[in-house]
């Protein structure tokens, strides 16, 4: 998917919500556990309920890999379902991969060719030759970790002497096919968002950390929105676990709709 098409979708639907598909068997509604594939049944219901209010879905691989081959099957069914029934939604494989070039190429083929995701999250730690194999795929996007939402982000990324997140951004934007790069910035890191926007005014940012992690959607929009919007804001637990009962999909829909309403307001207010 092109970024121009994603932007069109955002403007048409007045939302830049990404719903995180992080299904945890311990938190799934009990009645789904008798299904042959509870994870897919859960995802399908969440997707159908939230699709009108979102433009993207982000399954985090950890929640599938922990279930072994069954989890991989659920992931394949989920991405096939999205690509078949919701082809206008942007899909993100949240896998945080990255390795020597030869190995990264295999990761890239897995997520872009085998599974046909639009994008994958990648860790920048191993440098240019570990990221460029992802960037070679036409029409696909690499979402590089810049400044993450967790407390430990301060261990390396925010180290006072050498701001690693700035270096990641400054260096990576010169890489081959860097126009296919997006960046992860935590919603809990709005203190640094202005600086990030100075470095990459045009880039799309994937912003996780609203909802369960407490980041402010208003601050993210006020500081981070650019003239092409340039934001995808993710919430996982805050949407998918609104209810543990048989009304889980309805409650997820209500929450997604609420967030979409806020986003519509911020689009009016901050996108110019
Ligand atoms: P919730 O906190 O439940 O909304 O989930 C956030 C999702 O975004 C999880 O799948 C995290 O792994 C992911 N995430 C972060 O929370 N923080 C980051 O800095 C980066 C990510 C990510 O790459 O998506």
mmCIF file of C-alpha atoms and ligand atoms in Angstrom:
data_model
loop_
_atom_site.group_PDB
_atom_site.id
_atom_site.type_symbol
_atom_site.label_atom_id
_atom_site.label_comp_id
_atom_site.label_asym_id
_atom_site.label_seq_id
_atom_site.Cartn_x
_atom_site.Cartn_y
_atom_site.Cartn_z
ATOM 1 C CA UNK A 1 0.000 0.000 0.000
ATOM 2 C CA UNK A 2 1.259 3.496 -0.781
ATOM 3 C CA UNK A 3 1.406 6.156 1.903
ATOM 4 C CA UNK A 4 -0.709 8.386 -0.333
ATOM 5 C CA UNK A 5 -3.470 5.741 -0.234
ATOM 6 C CA UNK A 6 -3.135 5.386 3.544
ATOM 7 C CA UNK A 7 -3.467 9.158 3.897
ATOM 8 C CA UNK A 8 -6.577 9.110 1.681
ATOM 9 C CA UNK A 9 -8.105 6.447 3.931
ATOM 10 C CA UNK A 10 -7.320 8.508 7.030
ATOM 11 C CA UNK A 11 -8.940 11.605 5.577
ATOM 12 C CA UNK A 12 -11.983 9.721 4.276
ATOM 13 C CA UNK A 13 -12.628 7.873 7.564
ATOM 14 C CA UNK A 14 -11.341 10.632 9.871
ATOM 15 C CA UNK A 15 -9.300 8.176 11.844
ATOM 16 C CA UNK A 16 -5.669 7.135 12.125
ATOM 17 C CA UNK A 17 -6.362 4.376 14.633
ATOM 18 C CA UNK A 18 -4.374 1.165 14.473
ATOM 19 C CA UNK A 19 -5.941 -1.678 16.434
ATOM 20 C CA UNK A 20 -3.371 -3.939 18.052
ATOM 21 C CA UNK A 21 -4.249 -7.625 17.730
ATOM 22 C CA UNK A 22 -2.447 -9.009 20.795
ATOM 23 C CA UNK A 23 -4.618 -12.001 21.772
ATOM 24 C CA UNK A 24 -3.703 -13.567 25.105
ATOM 25 C CA UNK A 25 -5.509 -16.877 25.811
ATOM 26 C CA UNK A 26 -5.726 -15.964 29.514
ATOM 27 C CA UNK A 27 -7.676 -12.810 28.651
ATOM 28 C CA UNK A 28 -9.896 -14.108 25.855
ATOM 29 C CA UNK A 29 -13.631 -14.367 26.573
ATOM 30 C CA UNK A 30 -14.201 -17.858 28.023
ATOM 31 C CA UNK A 31 -16.901 -18.814 25.524
ATOM 32 C CA UNK A 32 -14.358 -18.581 22.671
ATOM 33 C CA UNK A 33 -12.082 -21.209 24.178
ATOM 34 C CA UNK A 34 -14.278 -24.015 22.834
ATOM 35 C CA UNK A 35 -13.783 -22.768 19.241
ATOM 36 C CA UNK A 36 -11.350 -24.755 17.073
ATOM 37 C CA UNK A 37 -9.215 -21.599 16.718
ATOM 38 C CA UNK A 38 -10.076 -19.225 19.587
ATOM 39 C CA UNK A 39 -7.435 -16.677 18.585
ATOM 40 C CA UNK A 40 -8.727 -16.343 15.040
ATOM 41 C CA UNK A 41 -12.362 -16.261 16.238
ATOM 42 C CA UNK A 42 -11.407 -13.434 18.601
ATOM 43 C CA UNK A 43 -9.434 -11.492 15.976
ATOM 44 C CA UNK A 44 -12.145 -11.861 13.340
ATOM 45 C CA UNK A 45 -14.815 -10.498 15.695
ATOM 46 C CA UNK A 46 -12.549 -7.614 16.793
ATOM 47 C CA UNK A 47 -11.671 -6.763 13.180
ATOM 48 C CA UNK A 48 -15.302 -6.822 11.991
ATOM 49 C CA UNK A 49 -16.342 -4.624 14.918
ATOM 50 C CA UNK A 50 -13.564 -2.040 14.697
ATOM 51 C CA UNK A 51 -12.883 -1.790 10.941
ATOM 52 C CA UNK A 52 -15.128 1.253 10.337
ATOM 53 C CA UNK A 53 -13.189 3.227 12.961
ATOM 54 C CA UNK A 54 -9.636 2.199 12.124
ATOM 55 C CA UNK A 55 -7.216 2.262 9.201
ATOM 56 C CA UNK A 56 -4.660 -0.284 10.374
ATOM 57 C CA UNK A 57 -4.177 -3.531 12.281
ATOM 58 C CA UNK A 58 -1.052 -4.628 14.089
ATOM 59 C CA UNK A 59 -0.704 -8.213 15.264
ATOM 60 C CA UNK A 60 2.273 -8.546 17.599
ATOM 61 C CA UNK A 61 4.074 -11.776 16.749
ATOM 62 C CA UNK A 62 4.810 -12.676 20.386
ATOM 63 C CA UNK A 63 1.152 -13.437 21.036
ATOM 64 C CA UNK A 64 1.128 -15.969 18.166
ATOM 65 C CA UNK A 65 4.580 -17.476 18.519
ATOM 66 C CA UNK A 66 3.868 -18.378 22.143
ATOM 67 C CA UNK A 67 1.214 -20.825 20.866
ATOM 68 C CA UNK A 68 3.574 -22.664 18.513
ATOM 69 C CA UNK A 69 2.279 -23.937 15.184
ATOM 70 C CA UNK A 70 -1.326 -23.221 16.216
ATOM 71 C CA UNK A 71 -0.419 -19.584 16.798
ATOM 72 C CA UNK A 72 1.268 -19.336 13.411
ATOM 73 C CA UNK A 73 -1.888 -20.733 11.779
ATOM 74 C CA UNK A 74 -3.995 -18.134 13.613
ATOM 75 C CA UNK A 75 -1.659 -15.396 12.376
ATOM 76 C CA UNK A 76 -1.868 -16.653 8.772
ATOM 77 C CA UNK A 77 -5.665 -16.795 8.960
ATOM 78 C CA UNK A 78 -5.783 -13.296 10.448
ATOM 79 C CA UNK A 79 -3.652 -11.658 7.762
ATOM 80 C CA UNK A 80 -5.502 -13.578 5.016
ATOM 81 C CA UNK A 81 -8.802 -12.404 6.472
ATOM 82 C CA UNK A 82 -7.588 -8.804 6.524
ATOM 83 C CA UNK A 83 -6.175 -8.934 3.000
ATOM 84 C CA UNK A 84 -9.345 -10.543 1.629
ATOM 85 C CA UNK A 85 -12.051 -8.621 3.477
ATOM 86 C CA UNK A 86 -10.339 -5.350 4.439
ATOM 87 C CA UNK A 87 -7.746 -4.690 1.714
ATOM 88 C CA UNK A 88 -7.856 -0.932 2.390
ATOM 89 C CA UNK A 89 -6.519 -1.409 5.924
ATOM 90 C CA UNK A 90 -2.770 -1.063 6.410
ATOM 91 C CA UNK A 91 -1.250 -4.128 8.077
ATOM 92 C CA UNK A 92 1.737 -4.186 10.402
ATOM 93 C CA UNK A 93 3.607 -7.310 11.475
ATOM 94 C CA UNK A 94 4.946 -6.228 14.837
ATOM 95 C CA UNK A 95 7.941 -8.538 14.889
ATOM 96 C CA UNK A 96 10.835 -6.191 15.758
ATOM 97 C CA UNK A 97 13.259 -8.136 13.590
ATOM 98 C CA UNK A 98 16.739 -7.277 12.244
ATOM 99 C CA UNK A 99 19.883 -9.390 11.719
ATOM 100 C CA UNK A 100 22.817 -9.688 9.319
ATOM 101 C CA UNK A 101 21.657 -8.891 5.781
ATOM 102 C CA UNK A 102 21.395 -12.496 4.640
ATOM 103 C CA UNK A 103 19.090 -13.306 7.575
ATOM 104 C CA UNK A 104 17.114 -10.054 7.441
ATOM 105 C CA UNK A 105 16.248 -10.900 3.834
ATOM 106 C CA UNK A 106 14.549 -14.088 5.080
ATOM 107 C CA UNK A 107 12.564 -12.108 7.666
ATOM 108 C CA UNK A 108 11.550 -9.635 4.972
ATOM 109 C CA UNK A 109 10.414 -12.435 2.649
ATOM 110 C CA UNK A 110 8.414 -14.007 5.495
ATOM 111 C CA UNK A 111 6.435 -10.880 6.310
ATOM 112 C CA UNK A 112 6.211 -9.244 2.882
ATOM 113 C CA UNK A 113 5.963 -12.246 0.535
ATOM 114 C CA UNK A 114 4.747 -15.277 2.484
ATOM 115 C CA UNK A 115 2.301 -13.435 4.751
ATOM 116 C CA UNK A 116 1.791 -10.326 2.581
ATOM 117 C CA UNK A 117 1.865 -7.710 5.339
ATOM 118 C CA UNK A 118 2.220 -4.062 4.268
ATOM 119 C CA UNK A 119 4.886 -3.396 6.874
ATOM 120 C CA UNK A 120 7.057 -4.856 9.600
ATOM 121 C CA UNK A 121 8.650 -3.374 12.720
ATOM 122 C CA UNK A 122 12.440 -3.594 12.718
ATOM 123 C CA UNK A 123 15.090 -2.920 15.373
ATOM 124 C CA UNK A 124 17.879 -0.600 14.139
ATOM 125 C CA UNK A 125 20.586 -1.902 16.457
ATOM 126 C CA UNK A 126 22.545 -3.907 13.856
ATOM 127 C CA UNK A 127 22.697 -1.006 11.407
ATOM 128 C CA UNK A 128 22.286 -0.304 7.718
ATOM 129 C CA UNK A 129 22.920 -3.745 6.207
ATOM 130 C CA UNK A 130 20.435 -5.274 8.663
ATOM 131 C CA UNK A 131 17.652 -2.877 7.626
ATOM 132 C CA UNK A 132 18.199 -2.349 3.885
ATOM 133 C CA UNK A 133 16.993 -5.858 2.905
ATOM 134 C CA UNK A 134 13.564 -4.852 4.252
ATOM 135 C CA UNK A 135 13.634 -1.568 2.316
ATOM 136 C CA UNK A 136 14.135 -3.303 -1.022
ATOM 137 C CA UNK A 137 10.526 -4.501 -1.218
ATOM 138 C CA UNK A 138 8.453 -2.326 -3.519
ATOM 139 C CA UNK A 139 5.280 -0.965 -1.904
ATOM 140 C CA UNK A 140 6.219 -2.331 1.532
ATOM 141 C CA UNK A 141 7.207 -0.334 4.606
ATOM 142 C CA UNK A 142 9.771 -0.779 7.322
ATOM 143 C CA UNK A 143 8.913 0.691 10.696
ATOM 144 C CA UNK A 144 12.114 1.356 12.577
ATOM 145 C CA UNK A 145 12.183 1.580 16.365
ATOM 146 C CA UNK A 146 13.222 5.165 17.126
ATOM 147 C CA UNK A 147 12.027 5.942 20.648
ATOM 148 C CA UNK A 148 10.000 3.228 22.342
ATOM 149 C CA UNK A 149 7.208 3.670 24.880
ATOM 150 C CA UNK A 150 8.628 1.601 27.734
ATOM 151 C CA UNK A 151 10.555 2.715 30.820
ATOM 152 C CA UNK A 152 13.741 0.991 29.627
ATOM 153 C CA UNK A 153 13.838 3.344 26.619
ATOM 154 C CA UNK A 154 15.938 5.596 28.848
ATOM 155 C CA UNK A 155 18.680 2.941 29.213
ATOM 156 C CA UNK A 156 20.037 3.417 25.689
ATOM 157 C CA UNK A 157 17.699 5.427 23.461
ATOM 158 C CA UNK A 158 17.501 8.444 25.766
ATOM 159 C CA UNK A 159 20.977 8.375 27.199
ATOM 160 C CA UNK A 160 21.781 12.058 27.880
ATOM 161 C CA UNK A 161 25.254 12.143 26.334
ATOM 162 C CA UNK A 162 24.465 10.388 23.117
ATOM 163 C CA UNK A 163 20.810 10.476 22.137
ATOM 164 C CA UNK A 164 20.628 7.175 20.362
ATOM 165 C CA UNK A 165 17.110 7.774 19.020
ATOM 166 C CA UNK A 166 18.305 10.932 17.232
ATOM 167 C CA UNK A 167 21.233 9.064 15.767
ATOM 168 C CA UNK A 168 18.930 6.251 14.587
ATOM 169 C CA UNK A 169 16.731 8.765 12.778
ATOM 170 C CA UNK A 170 19.519 10.922 11.345
ATOM 171 C CA UNK A 171 21.491 7.950 10.057
ATOM 172 C CA UNK A 172 18.635 5.822 8.747
ATOM 173 C CA UNK A 173 17.040 8.531 6.646
ATOM 174 C CA UNK A 174 20.088 8.405 4.370
ATOM 175 C CA UNK A 175 19.763 4.679 3.698
ATOM 176 C CA UNK A 176 18.771 3.207 0.354
ATOM 177 C CA UNK A 177 15.001 3.418 -0.257
ATOM 178 C CA UNK A 178 14.574 5.364 3.001
ATOM 179 C CA UNK A 179 11.276 6.678 1.598
ATOM 180 C CA UNK A 180 9.905 3.262 2.688
ATOM 181 C CA UNK A 181 10.841 3.975 6.305
ATOM 182 C CA UNK A 182 8.418 4.819 9.068
ATOM 183 C CA UNK A 183 9.375 5.180 12.736
ATOM 184 C CA UNK A 184 8.045 3.911 16.053
ATOM 185 C CA UNK A 185 7.737 6.620 18.700
ATOM 186 C CA UNK A 186 5.992 5.843 21.992
ATOM 187 C CA UNK A 187 2.990 7.956 22.978
ATOM 188 C CA UNK A 188 4.650 8.211 26.388
ATOM 189 C CA UNK A 189 7.569 10.125 24.798
ATOM 190 C CA UNK A 190 5.846 13.336 23.731
ATOM 191 C CA UNK A 191 8.639 15.413 25.370
ATOM 192 C CA UNK A 192 10.824 14.379 22.460
ATOM 193 C CA UNK A 193 8.249 14.448 19.687
ATOM 194 C CA UNK A 194 8.990 18.044 18.677
ATOM 195 C CA UNK A 195 12.651 17.185 18.136
ATOM 196 C CA UNK A 196 11.671 14.068 16.186
ATOM 197 C CA UNK A 197 9.395 16.127 13.950
ATOM 198 C CA UNK A 198 12.254 18.564 13.297
ATOM 199 C CA UNK A 199 14.404 15.642 12.152
ATOM 200 C CA UNK A 200 11.724 13.901 10.098
ATOM 201 C CA UNK A 201 8.914 16.365 9.330
ATOM 202 C CA UNK A 202 7.463 14.204 6.545
ATOM 203 C CA UNK A 203 7.712 10.644 7.877
ATOM 204 C CA UNK A 204 4.839 8.545 9.117
ATOM 205 C CA UNK A 205 5.120 7.657 12.796
ATOM 206 C CA UNK A 206 3.633 4.555 14.398
ATOM 207 C CA UNK A 207 2.707 5.631 17.904
ATOM 208 C CA UNK A 208 1.904 2.893 20.426
ATOM 209 C CA UNK A 209 1.262 3.618 24.089
ATOM 210 C CA UNK A 210 -2.152 5.257 24.330
ATOM 211 C CA UNK A 211 -4.759 3.298 26.288
ATOM 212 C CA UNK A 212 -3.154 0.753 28.632
ATOM 213 C CA UNK A 213 0.206 2.603 28.801
ATOM 214 C CA UNK A 214 -1.405 5.978 29.491
ATOM 215 C CA UNK A 215 -0.016 8.153 26.654
ATOM 216 C CA UNK A 216 -2.042 11.220 25.665
ATOM 217 C CA UNK A 217 -3.670 11.157 22.227
ATOM 218 C CA UNK A 218 -4.167 14.924 22.340
ATOM 219 C CA UNK A 219 -0.457 15.613 22.983
ATOM 220 C CA UNK A 220 0.584 13.164 20.284
ATOM 221 C CA UNK A 221 -1.661 14.928 17.763
ATOM 222 C CA UNK A 222 -0.785 18.469 18.831
ATOM 223 C CA UNK A 223 2.952 17.888 18.576
ATOM 224 C CA UNK A 224 3.247 15.050 16.086
ATOM 225 C CA UNK A 225 0.717 15.673 13.335
ATOM 226 C CA UNK A 226 2.098 17.012 10.045
ATOM 227 C CA UNK A 227 0.342 18.374 6.964
ATOM 228 C CA UNK A 228 -0.229 14.818 5.682
ATOM 229 C CA UNK A 229 -1.300 13.651 9.168
ATOM 230 C CA UNK A 230 1.748 11.374 9.401
ATOM 231 C CA UNK A 231 0.467 9.387 12.364
ATOM 232 C CA UNK A 232 -0.848 5.918 13.065
ATOM 233 C CA UNK A 233 -1.788 5.614 16.730
ATOM 234 C CA UNK A 234 -2.026 2.094 18.112
ATOM 235 C CA UNK A 235 -4.028 0.780 21.026
ATOM 236 C CA UNK A 236 -4.154 -2.942 21.787
ATOM 237 C CA UNK A 237 -5.368 -3.884 25.298
ATOM 238 C CA UNK A 238 -7.337 -0.642 25.652
ATOM 239 C CA UNK A 239 -9.604 -1.771 22.809
ATOM 240 C CA UNK A 240 -9.571 -5.548 22.610
ATOM 241 C CA UNK A 241 -10.078 -6.250 26.330
ATOM 242 C CA UNK A 242 -12.810 -3.723 27.114
ATOM 243 C CA UNK A 243 -14.970 -6.701 28.079
ATOM 244 C CA UNK A 244 -14.166 -10.334 28.845
ATOM 245 C CA UNK A 245 -17.761 -11.389 28.207
ATOM 246 C CA UNK A 246 -19.863 -12.253 25.178
ATOM 247 C CA UNK A 247 -20.179 -8.522 24.402
ATOM 248 C CA UNK A 248 -16.392 -8.144 23.872
ATOM 249 C CA UNK A 249 -16.704 -7.131 20.216
ATOM 250 C CA UNK A 250 -19.424 -4.555 20.903
ATOM 251 C CA UNK A 251 -17.351 -3.025 23.690
ATOM 252 C CA UNK A 252 -14.265 -2.960 21.463
ATOM 253 C CA UNK A 253 -16.346 -1.239 18.800
ATOM 254 C CA UNK A 254 -17.550 1.394 21.298
ATOM 255 C CA UNK A 255 -13.997 2.149 22.367
ATOM 256 C CA UNK A 256 -12.704 2.315 18.781
ATOM 257 C CA UNK A 257 -15.590 4.619 17.886
ATOM 258 C CA UNK A 258 -14.799 6.844 20.863
ATOM 259 C CA UNK A 259 -11.155 7.131 19.824
ATOM 260 C CA UNK A 260 -12.191 7.795 16.212
ATOM 261 C CA UNK A 261 -14.386 10.674 17.446
ATOM 262 C CA UNK A 262 -11.412 12.198 19.266
ATOM 263 C CA UNK A 263 -9.192 11.708 16.236
ATOM 264 C CA UNK A 264 -11.725 13.445 13.963
ATOM 265 C CA UNK A 265 -11.608 16.433 16.329
ATOM 266 C CA UNK A 266 -7.810 16.547 16.381
ATOM 267 C CA UNK A 267 -7.642 16.249 12.596
ATOM 268 C CA UNK A 268 -9.721 19.428 12.373
ATOM 269 C CA UNK A 269 -7.676 21.148 15.035
ATOM 270 C CA UNK A 270 -4.085 20.193 14.240
ATOM 271 C CA UNK A 271 -3.812 19.093 10.603
ATOM 272 C CA UNK A 272 -2.789 22.061 8.488
HETATM 273 P P1 LIG B 1 -0.998 -1.833 24.447
HETATM 274 O O1 LIG B 1 -0.126 -1.231 25.507
HETATM 275 O O2 LIG B 1 -1.796 -3.005 24.940
HETATM 276 O O3 LIG B 1 -1.834 -0.800 23.736
HETATM 277 O O4 LIG B 1 -0.023 -2.501 23.374
HETATM 278 C C1 LIG B 1 0.972 -1.794 22.712
HETATM 279 C C2 LIG B 1 1.503 -2.610 21.550
HETATM 280 O O5 LIG B 1 2.480 -1.839 20.866
HETATM 281 C C3 LIG B 1 2.202 -3.906 21.952
HETATM 282 O O6 LIG B 1 2.049 -4.861 20.903
HETATM 283 C C4 LIG B 1 3.649 -3.498 22.083
HETATM 284 O O7 LIG B 1 4.535 -4.567 21.868
HETATM 285 C C5 LIG B 1 3.771 -2.461 20.962
HETATM 286 N N1 LIG B 1 4.785 -1.394 21.177
HETATM 287 C C6 LIG B 1 4.835 -0.688 22.352
HETATM 288 O O8 LIG B 1 3.999 -0.840 23.245
HETATM 289 N N2 LIG B 1 5.844 0.203 22.553
HETATM 290 C C7 LIG B 1 6.782 0.487 21.611
HETATM 291 O O9 LIG B 1 7.623 1.339 21.819
HETATM 292 C C8 LIG B 1 6.725 -0.200 20.391
HETATM 293 C C9 LIG B 1 5.678 -1.068 20.148
HETATM 294 C C10 LIG B 1 5.498 -1.493 18.758
HETATM 295 O O10 LIG B 1 6.503 -1.603 18.044
HETATM 296 O O11 LIG B 1 4.381 -1.592 18.293
#
